[in-house]
Coordinates of C-alpha atoms and ligand atoms in Angstrom, one line a residue:
M1 CA 168.2 155.2 146.7
P2 CA 165.9 154.2 143.8
D3 CA 162.7 152.3 144.5
W4 CA 162.9 148.5 144.3
P5 CA 160.3 147.5 141.6
A6 CA 157.8 144.9 142.8
W7 CA 158.3 142.7 139.6
L8 CA 162.0 142.4 140.5
T9 CA 161.1 141.1 144.0
V10 CA 158.7 138.6 142.5
L11 CA 161.4 137.5 139.9
L12 CA 164.0 137.1 142.6
L13 CA 161.7 135.1 144.8
A14 CA 160.7 132.8 141.9
T15 CA 164.3 132.2 140.8
N16 CA 165.3 131.4 144.4
L17 CA 162.4 129.0 144.8
L18 CA 163.2 127.3 141.5
S19 CA 166.9 127.0 142.5
L20 CA 165.9 125.4 145.8
V21 CA 163.6 122.9 144.1
A22 CA 166.3 122.0 141.6
L23 CA 168.9 121.7 144.4
F24 CA 166.5 119.3 146.3
F25 CA 166.1 117.0 143.3
V26 CA 169.8 117.0 142.3
T27 CA 170.8 116.2 146.0
R28 CA 168.2 113.5 146.2
R29 CA 169.4 111.9 143.0
M30 CA 173.1 112.2 144.0
L31 CA 172.4 110.6 147.4
K32 CA 170.5 107.7 145.7
L33 CA 173.4 107.1 143.3
R34 CA 175.9 107.2 146.2
R35 CA 173.8 104.7 148.1
Q36 CA 173.5 102.4 145.1
K37 CA 177.3 102.6 144.4
K38 CA 178.1 101.9 148.0
R39 CA 175.7 98.9 148.0
A40 CA 177.1 97.6 144.7
F41 CA 180.7 97.7 145.9
T42 CA 180.2 96.5 149.5
F43 CA 182.9 94.0 150.6
S44 CA 181.2 93.1 153.9
E45 CA 179.5 89.8 154.3
Y46 CA 175.9 89.6 153.4
P47 CA 173.6 88.5 156.3
V48 CA 172.4 85.3 154.6
R49 CA 175.0 82.5 155.2
K50 CA 177.0 81.9 152.1
V51 CA 177.6 78.2 151.1
K52 CA 179.7 76.4 148.6
L53 CA 178.0 74.3 145.9
E54 CA 178.9 71.1 147.7
E55 CA 176.6 72.1 150.6
V56 CA 173.6 72.8 148.3
A57 CA 173.0 69.2 147.2
P58 CA 174.9 65.9 146.9
C59 CA 174.9 66.1 143.1
F60 CA 177.4 69.0 143.4
E61 CA 180.0 66.9 145.2
M62 CA 183.5 67.6 143.9
T63 CA 185.7 64.9 142.3
R64 CA 189.4 65.3 141.5
Y65 CA 188.3 66.2 138.0
G66 CA 185.7 68.8 138.9
P67 CA 182.0 68.6 139.6
S68 CA 180.4 65.2 139.8
P69 CA 178.7 63.8 136.7
D70 CA 175.5 63.8 138.8
S71 CA 175.4 67.5 138.2
E72 CA 175.2 67.1 134.4
V73 CA 172.2 68.9 132.9
R74 CA 170.4 70.0 129.7
F75 CA 171.2 73.7 129.5
I76 CA 171.1 76.8 127.4
G77 CA 173.3 79.9 128.0
G78 CA 171.9 83.3 128.9
E79 CA 173.4 85.2 126.0
G80 CA 170.9 87.7 124.6
V81 CA 168.1 86.5 126.9
V82 CA 165.9 89.2 128.7
A83 CA 166.4 89.2 132.5
S84 CA 168.4 86.0 132.2
L85 CA 170.0 84.0 135.0
S86 CA 173.8 83.7 134.8
D87 CA 175.0 80.4 133.3
R88 CA 176.2 79.2 136.7
E89 CA 172.7 80.0 138.2
S90 CA 171.0 78.1 135.3
W91 CA 173.2 75.1 135.8
V92 CA 172.5 75.1 139.6
M93 CA 168.7 75.4 139.0
A94 CA 168.7 72.8 136.3
A95 CA 170.7 70.3 138.5
L96 CA 168.3 70.9 141.4
S97 CA 165.3 70.2 139.1
K98 CA 166.6 66.9 137.9
N99 CA 164.0 64.2 138.3
V100 CA 161.7 66.5 140.2
K101 CA 157.9 66.1 139.6
R102 CA 156.5 69.6 140.2
V103 CA 158.1 73.0 139.7
F104 CA 156.5 76.4 140.2
E105 CA 158.1 79.6 138.9
F106 CA 157.0 83.1 139.8
G107 CA 157.9 85.2 136.8
T108 CA 158.2 83.5 133.4
C109 CA 159.8 86.4 131.3
S110 CA 161.2 84.8 128.1
G111 CA 160.3 81.3 129.4
K112 CA 163.9 80.1 129.0
T113 CA 164.2 78.9 132.6
A114 CA 160.8 77.1 132.4
H115 CA 162.1 75.3 129.3
V116 CA 165.3 74.3 131.1
F117 CA 163.3 73.0 134.1
A118 CA 161.2 70.9 131.8
Q119 CA 164.2 69.5 130.0
N120 CA 165.7 68.3 133.3
A121 CA 162.7 67.3 135.5
A122 CA 161.1 63.9 135.6
P123 CA 159.5 62.5 132.4
D124 CA 156.0 63.1 133.9
S125 CA 156.8 66.5 135.4
E126 CA 154.6 69.5 135.5
I127 CA 156.2 73.0 135.3
F128 CA 153.9 75.8 136.5
T129 CA 155.1 79.2 135.5
L130 CA 153.2 82.4 136.3
T131 CA 153.6 85.8 134.8
L132 CA 151.8 89.0 134.1
H133 CA 150.2 89.3 130.7
P134 CA 151.3 92.5 128.8
D135 CA 147.6 93.5 128.5
D136 CA 147.0 93.1 132.2
L137 CA 149.5 95.5 133.7
A138 CA 146.7 97.4 135.5
A139 CA 146.1 94.3 137.6
T140 CA 149.3 95.0 139.7
E141 CA 148.8 95.9 143.4
F142 CA 152.1 97.5 144.4
G143 CA 152.4 98.5 148.1
L144 CA 153.1 102.0 149.2
G145 CA 156.6 101.2 150.3
D146 CA 157.6 99.2 147.2
D147 CA 160.8 100.2 145.5
K148 CA 160.0 102.5 142.6
E149 CA 162.8 101.3 140.3
H150 CA 161.8 97.7 140.6
R151 CA 158.1 98.5 140.1
D152 CA 159.0 100.0 136.7
I153 CA 161.3 97.0 135.9
A154 CA 158.5 94.5 136.8
V155 CA 156.2 96.3 134.3
A156 CA 158.8 96.6 131.6
E157 CA 159.6 92.9 131.9
S158 CA 156.0 91.9 131.4
S159 CA 156.2 92.0 127.7
F160 CA 155.9 88.3 126.7
E161 CA 152.8 86.5 125.6
T162 CA 154.7 83.7 123.7
F163 CA 157.6 81.9 125.1
Y164 CA 160.9 80.2 124.5
Y165 CA 159.4 76.8 124.9
N166 CA 156.5 77.3 122.3
G167 CA 156.7 74.6 119.7
Q168 CA 159.3 72.6 121.6
A169 CA 159.0 69.2 123.3
S170 CA 159.2 70.9 126.7
E171 CA 155.8 72.6 126.0
K172 CA 153.7 69.7 127.0
H173 CA 155.1 69.8 130.5
I174 CA 154.6 73.5 131.0
R175 CA 151.4 75.0 132.5
Q176 CA 151.5 78.7 131.7
I177 CA 149.5 80.9 134.1
F178 CA 148.8 84.5 133.3
S179 CA 147.9 86.3 136.5
D180 CA 149.1 89.0 138.9
S181 CA 150.9 86.9 141.5
K182 CA 149.0 88.5 144.4
S183 CA 145.7 87.5 142.9
Y184 CA 146.8 83.9 142.2
D185 CA 145.1 81.4 144.4
E186 CA 147.7 78.6 145.2
E187 CA 145.3 76.5 147.2
S188 CA 145.0 73.7 144.6
L189 CA 148.8 73.1 144.8
R190 CA 149.1 73.2 148.6
G191 CA 151.9 71.0 149.8
S192 CA 152.6 69.5 146.4
V193 CA 155.4 71.4 144.7
D194 CA 159.0 70.1 145.0
L195 CA 160.9 73.1 143.6
I196 CA 159.8 76.7 143.6
F197 CA 161.5 79.7 142.0
V198 CA 160.6 83.1 143.3
D199 CA 161.6 85.6 140.5
G200 CA 158.5 87.8 139.8
A201 CA 158.2 91.4 140.8
H202 CA 161.2 92.4 142.9
T203 CA 159.4 94.7 145.3
R204 CA 158.8 94.2 149.0
S205 CA 155.0 93.5 149.0
Y206 CA 155.3 91.1 146.0
V207 CA 158.3 89.1 147.2
E208 CA 156.6 88.8 150.6
S209 CA 153.3 87.6 149.1
D210 CA 155.1 85.3 146.6
T211 CA 157.1 83.7 149.4
R212 CA 154.0 83.2 151.6
K213 CA 152.4 81.3 148.6
A214 CA 155.6 79.4 147.9
L215 CA 155.7 78.2 151.5
N216 CA 152.1 77.0 151.2
M217 CA 152.8 75.1 148.0
L218 CA 156.0 73.5 149.1
T219 CA 156.2 69.7 149.8
D220 CA 157.6 68.5 153.2
D221 CA 161.1 68.2 151.8
G222 CA 160.9 70.7 148.9
V223 CA 163.2 73.6 147.9
I224 CA 162.6 77.3 147.4
L225 CA 165.0 79.5 145.5
W226 CA 164.9 83.3 145.2
H227 CA 166.7 85.2 142.6
D228 CA 168.4 88.6 142.9
Y229 CA 169.7 88.5 146.4
K230 CA 171.9 91.6 146.0
P231 CA 171.9 95.1 147.4
D232 CA 170.8 96.4 143.9
A233 CA 167.5 94.7 144.4
P234 CA 167.0 96.4 147.8
D235 CA 163.5 95.0 148.6
V236 CA 164.5 91.4 147.9
F237 CA 167.8 91.8 149.8
A238 CA 166.2 93.3 152.9
F239 CA 163.3 90.8 152.9
L240 CA 165.6 87.7 152.6
N241 CA 167.9 89.2 155.3
E242 CA 164.9 89.4 157.6
L243 CA 163.5 86.0 156.6
S244 CA 166.9 84.4 157.4
K245 CA 166.2 85.1 161.1
T246 CA 163.4 82.6 161.1
L247 CA 164.3 80.2 158.3
P248 CA 167.7 78.5 157.6
L249 CA 168.4 80.3 154.3
M250 CA 171.6 79.7 152.3
H251 CA 173.2 82.1 149.8
I252 CA 174.8 80.0 147.0
A253 CA 178.3 81.2 146.4
D254 CA 179.0 83.2 143.2
T255 CA 175.3 83.5 142.4
D256 CA 172.5 85.8 143.4
L257 CA 170.4 82.8 144.5
V258 CA 169.2 82.1 148.0
M259 CA 167.9 78.7 148.9
Y260 CA 165.7 77.1 151.6
R261 CA 165.3 73.4 151.9
R262 CA 162.4 72.3 154.1
V263 CA 163.3 69.4 156.4
K264 CA 160.7 66.7 156.9
E265 CA 159.5 66.5 160.5
S266 CA 160.0 62.9 161.8
Ligands
LIG301 C1 163.1 88.7 136.3 S1 161.8 88.3 135.2 C2 161.8 86.5 135.4 C3 162.9 85.8 134.7 C4 162.7 84.3 134.6 N1 162.4 83.7 135.9 C5 163.9 83.6 134.0 O1 164.6 82.9 134.7 O2 164.0 83.8 132.8 C6 160.4 88.8 136.1 C7 159.1 88.3 135.6 O3 158.1 88.6 136.6 C8 156.9 88.9 136.0 N2 156.1 89.8 136.9 C9 156.4 91.0 137.3 N3 155.4 91.5 138.1 C10 154.5 90.5 138.2 C11 153.3 90.3 138.9 N4 152.8 91.3 139.7 N5 152.7 89.1 138.8 C12 153.2 88.1 138.1 N6 154.3 88.2 137.4 C13 155.0 89.4 137.5 C14 157.4 89.7 134.8 O4 156.4 89.7 133.8 C15 158.6 88.9 134.3 O5 158.2 87.9 133.5

């Protein structure tokens, strides 16, 4: 039998090793896609209690003709808007902000929602909206366990330095804050914000930190809303499922919004 040349052994070992590495990455990718697909098409109930609009606020009471005129809002559709809310979500948020004095939004993006808040809130309202400046991306402090896909999305969406409301009447109500949300000190707004929208980085450590700050800023009877309660945003989904064990959260039907209304202690 002829001698087995050493180079052939090395070549075989190298190709086997490369095949194993490729198999590892392909399997990992396939498992991830399968997990995402399963989550996206789940028919089981989500853990946060789902509620109809009528339960969300009295302005959504149904009449025989449809929603009450109390739910009428000033509104712009989401067509062509980056990271937009659905039209139903915008309507709900706008109706909840009617006549409210102070709103705080984590995550401005295009600024369309900040504009809609300002168009519906009280005439002397202040709308605080916080976002990461595109020149400040290095300021982020992602945690080790943060979902990689949503880390990348948070960075990609931090591309705005001018906003939808610029040059509009709404602008005089809007207080734009450029900051990484973990570095933002909310102390000056403690207990003074009526409506808070948590829609910044959709990773575990950020949604947890933003929620802690939101609870500090909230008035005694204020409302917090979170966006992207869905299995495709796994860190937000898991965090809100856990939070619902200690706070009475509601998942608003046919939206990705979760709401908490603080009840004044008597
Ligand atoms: C989903 S978009 C917000 C959409 C917006 N609320 C709306 O309704 O149009 C997420 C926003 O969070 C901001 N963001 C991401 N990471 C952040 C961070 N670490 N600190 C502050 N803002 C952040 C992004 O710049 C982006 O503007």
